[in-house]
């Protein structure tokens, strides 16, 4: 029996599945997404339910609308004196309550979430009380009516501080309902030790108490993630978007009470830093400016000259830079030798080589260096291989010449192997560099074309003859 | 390259490559024997604890030139090179040296340990490159590649501070060796957070 088609408000589509539709996975997903969206809007309104506020007299409240998805109607804030007055009244109405119940009946979902979407009578009563209290404290002058943000929460009940707060605190536009509370406390001050490093102001925030007690802050990484527990928020990296310029937010007490927390933070932040580096967002490196450690001695490192890099910026390490060629015989004795006391036989060496992972760190260099050291031991004069020389760079082949690509690859690999052997056997290097013959690229198609043309002319000539 | 005496070098060699040393048939000053020696000294009251510990830095080769470090890095193949950058008079450094000296023999099959004197003028290039501001700092290398370790501290490039005990150091070196043999340039620290020294660094962009 064909069932009647129904329209699902959540999925915005017609279906003939009857009541079974609301148990579908897609419907559930869409319902969740929709409820989340509505909940976000309702939360904003709830903020004004808790903090009843007066609107500015000249504020443009007509742009302030609220779409109620359950009742399918738009609520406009036109004649409202208090922020979100109409919306709050709507959410508390019996009609809305019924609509929410109906929505749940039609679309299923978690019943415990229902109460988020309407306002209970007790909450509404409190709000009304607060509203009646407002005008008597605010005075008669309509020009003095200010729309305050959360800072004025207390001031609503204290008549004397209303004007002070409205003057000193930030006055936000009435149309913006999305006021986020500050995530960092701004109440108390903290002994600070400020450094101005480059264009960033950093706090070393040493509180004089032992670190083990949790008085640990992370001034360095704080600007990289704005909502971190650090005492500093910078606009360069702050994600919260609340702060306009780099400044201190003196954290009330040491924000981190648990060392492991800090460490996880570090890890996370380090990850961020490394990601950035790999992304190339912060291409430039960094250098330690100051360091504090538990019982650790700090030393002064020479400053980097311009153009010089360090381990953070990935510069060429010092052991790859050419030195004046002084050799200290003692080092050779200390250094780990591949065959320490008893010389290994060929088969033993081969067995050991098989055990070594060919993909280990610096494998190719290690093999070459081993061969070199072997020759050094025999007393030959060897030019040391440095990992960054041009030969070290991987080569992936060359332009295809003739035959199949597989053949070209095989040929190239064979050449490479031969070259490697020649080098390890200690012959001169420049022979190897000239070994690869460079030929101009000739298109296969072109060759074929000329070949065919020749044949055609040949046959024509024959036929003519 | 300055070593206090040839005896100390022999000692260091003995502690690191005990097997070969014994094979050559020289006087046997092995790790345990040495430790016993020191303990005996302590028992006799011949020297204070600090004096004994200060000898720890002589159990391992000390490098003071750039060429020396270069050579160490370029000659260590398929094993981890541990470079301790520090000062032999520093208290934390003494503790670290003690740990390193004790562990040297046990890790000798897959690691080499050397000490670098931070006050030497010739190694400033290395200090600059590795951005060393706190001592002792321990660097790890494998096949002339610098190995990093993520230990949850602000700096992945080196281990700053001492190890709490010998086994901690052995674990770290082993993790690095295993990681490097699998082709990893950065490994995660195997130690629990409470045994990792805490420090803070302020970076500036360059």
Short mmCIF file of N, CA, C and O in Angstrom, two decimals, chain A residues 7-15 17 21-39 69-70 103 107-109 113 117:
data_model
loop_
_atom_site.label_atom_id
_atom_site.label_comp_id
_atom_site.label_asym_id
_atom_site.label_seq_id
_atom_site.Cartn_x
_atom_site.Cartn_y
_atom_site.Cartn_z
N UNK A 7 6.12 16.02 4.16
CA UNK A 7 7.26 16.93 4.05
C UNK A 7 7.98 16.97 5.39
O UNK A 7 7.36 17.22 6.43
N UNK A 8 9.29 16.72 5.35
CA UNK A 8 10.08 16.79 6.59
C UNK A 8 10.72 18.17 6.67
O UNK A 8 11.46 18.58 5.77
N UNK A 9 10.44 18.87 7.76
CA UNK A 9 10.94 20.24 7.92
C UNK A 9 12.45 20.26 8.12
O UNK A 9 13.13 21.19 7.73
N UNK A 10 12.93 19.22 8.75
CA UNK A 10 14.37 19.18 9.06
C UNK A 10 15.17 18.87 7.80
O UNK A 10 16.15 19.54 7.49
N UNK A 11 14.72 17.84 7.09
CA UNK A 11 15.45 17.45 5.89
C UNK A 11 15.05 18.29 4.68
O UNK A 11 15.71 18.21 3.63
N UNK A 12 13.99 19.01 4.79
CA UNK A 12 13.43 19.82 3.70
C UNK A 12 13.19 18.96 2.46
O UNK A 12 13.66 19.30 1.37
N UNK A 13 12.54 17.85 2.66
CA UNK A 13 12.23 17.01 1.51
C UNK A 13 10.97 16.18 1.79
O UNK A 13 10.60 15.95 2.94
N UNK A 14 10.34 15.77 0.70
CA UNK A 14 9.17 14.92 0.82
C UNK A 14 9.60 13.47 0.90
O UNK A 14 10.57 13.07 0.26
N UNK A 15 8.87 12.72 1.69
CA UNK A 15 9.22 11.30 1.80
C UNK A 15 7.94 10.50 2.03
O UNK A 15 6.91 11.05 2.44
N UNK A 17 8.08 7.58 3.86
CA UNK A 17 8.48 6.56 4.83
C UNK A 17 7.67 6.62 6.11
O UNK A 17 7.93 5.85 7.05
N UNK A 21 10.80 7.66 9.01
CA UNK A 21 11.79 8.61 8.48
C UNK A 21 12.65 9.22 9.58
O UNK A 21 13.85 9.40 9.41
N UNK A 22 12.03 9.51 10.72
CA UNK A 22 12.77 10.22 11.76
C UNK A 22 13.83 9.35 12.43
O UNK A 22 14.65 9.84 13.20
N UNK A 23 13.83 8.09 12.12
CA UNK A 23 14.88 7.22 12.68
C UNK A 23 16.05 7.05 11.71
O UNK A 23 17.01 6.37 12.03
N UNK A 24 15.93 7.65 10.55
CA UNK A 24 17.00 7.53 9.56
C UNK A 24 18.26 8.27 10.02
O UNK A 24 18.19 9.24 10.76
N UNK A 25 19.40 7.77 9.54
CA UNK A 25 20.68 8.37 9.96
C UNK A 25 20.80 9.81 9.49
O UNK A 25 21.22 10.70 10.23
N UNK A 26 20.40 10.02 8.23
CA UNK A 26 20.56 11.37 7.67
C UNK A 26 19.68 12.36 8.40
O UNK A 26 20.08 13.49 8.67
N UNK A 27 18.46 11.91 8.68
CA UNK A 27 17.54 12.79 9.39
C UNK A 27 18.11 13.16 10.76
O UNK A 27 18.08 14.32 11.17
N UNK A 28 18.67 12.15 11.43
CA UNK A 28 19.22 12.40 12.77
C UNK A 28 20.37 13.41 12.70
O UNK A 28 20.48 14.32 13.52
N UNK A 29 21.21 13.22 11.70
CA UNK A 29 22.34 14.15 11.54
C UNK A 29 21.85 15.56 11.31
O UNK A 29 22.32 16.52 11.93
N UNK A 30 20.88 15.68 10.40
CA UNK A 30 20.37 17.02 10.08
C UNK A 30 19.70 17.64 11.29
O UNK A 30 19.82 18.84 11.54
N UNK A 31 18.99 16.79 12.04
CA UNK A 31 18.30 17.30 13.23
C UNK A 31 19.32 17.83 14.23
O UNK A 31 19.15 18.92 14.80
N UNK A 32 20.39 17.07 14.42
CA UNK A 32 21.44 17.50 15.35
C UNK A 32 22.02 18.84 14.93
O UNK A 32 22.19 19.74 15.75
N UNK A 33 22.33 18.94 13.65
CA UNK A 33 22.93 20.17 13.14
C UNK A 33 21.99 21.35 13.34
O UNK A 33 22.40 22.43 13.78
N UNK A 34 20.71 21.11 13.04
CA UNK A 34 19.72 22.18 13.15
C UNK A 34 19.57 22.62 14.60
O UNK A 34 19.57 23.82 14.91
N UNK A 35 19.46 21.63 15.50
CA UNK A 35 19.27 21.97 16.91
C UNK A 35 20.48 22.73 17.45
O UNK A 35 20.33 23.64 18.26
N UNK A 36 21.66 22.35 16.99
CA UNK A 36 22.86 23.05 17.42
C UNK A 36 22.79 24.52 17.03
O UNK A 36 23.12 25.42 17.78
N UNK A 37 22.35 24.71 15.79
CA UNK A 37 22.25 26.07 15.26
C UNK A 37 21.25 26.89 16.07
O UNK A 37 21.54 28.03 16.46
N UNK A 38 20.11 26.28 16.31
CA UNK A 38 19.08 27.00 17.06
C UNK A 38 19.55 27.27 18.48
O UNK A 38 19.37 28.36 19.02
N UNK A 39 20.22 26.26 19.04
CA UNK A 39 20.68 26.40 20.42
C UNK A 39 21.64 27.57 20.57
O UNK A 39 21.59 28.31 21.55
N UNK A 69 12.42 28.68 14.84
CA UNK A 69 12.27 27.57 13.91
C UNK A 69 11.10 26.67 14.28
O UNK A 69 10.51 26.01 13.42
N UNK A 70 10.74 26.66 15.54
CA UNK A 70 9.66 25.77 15.98
C UNK A 70 8.30 26.35 15.59
O UNK A 70 7.43 25.64 15.12
N UNK A 103 7.39 19.77 17.70
CA UNK A 103 8.59 19.54 16.88
C UNK A 103 9.27 18.23 17.31
O UNK A 103 9.68 17.43 16.48
N UNK A 107 9.78 15.02 14.97
CA UNK A 107 11.13 14.74 14.46
C UNK A 107 12.00 13.88 15.36
O UNK A 107 13.14 13.60 15.03
N UNK A 108 11.47 13.52 16.50
CA UNK A 108 12.27 12.69 17.39
C UNK A 108 13.38 13.51 18.04
O UNK A 108 13.38 14.73 18.00
N UNK A 109 14.36 12.83 18.60
CA UNK A 109 15.47 13.52 19.23
C UNK A 109 15.44 13.34 20.74
O UNK A 109 14.51 12.77 21.30
N UNK A 113 16.94 17.50 25.84
CA UNK A 113 17.46 18.76 25.28
C UNK A 113 16.38 19.81 25.10
O UNK A 113 16.67 20.98 24.83
N UNK A 117 15.32 25.04 24.71
CA UNK A 117 14.73 25.86 23.66
C UNK A 117 13.52 26.69 24.10
O UNK A 117 12.93 27.38 23.30
#
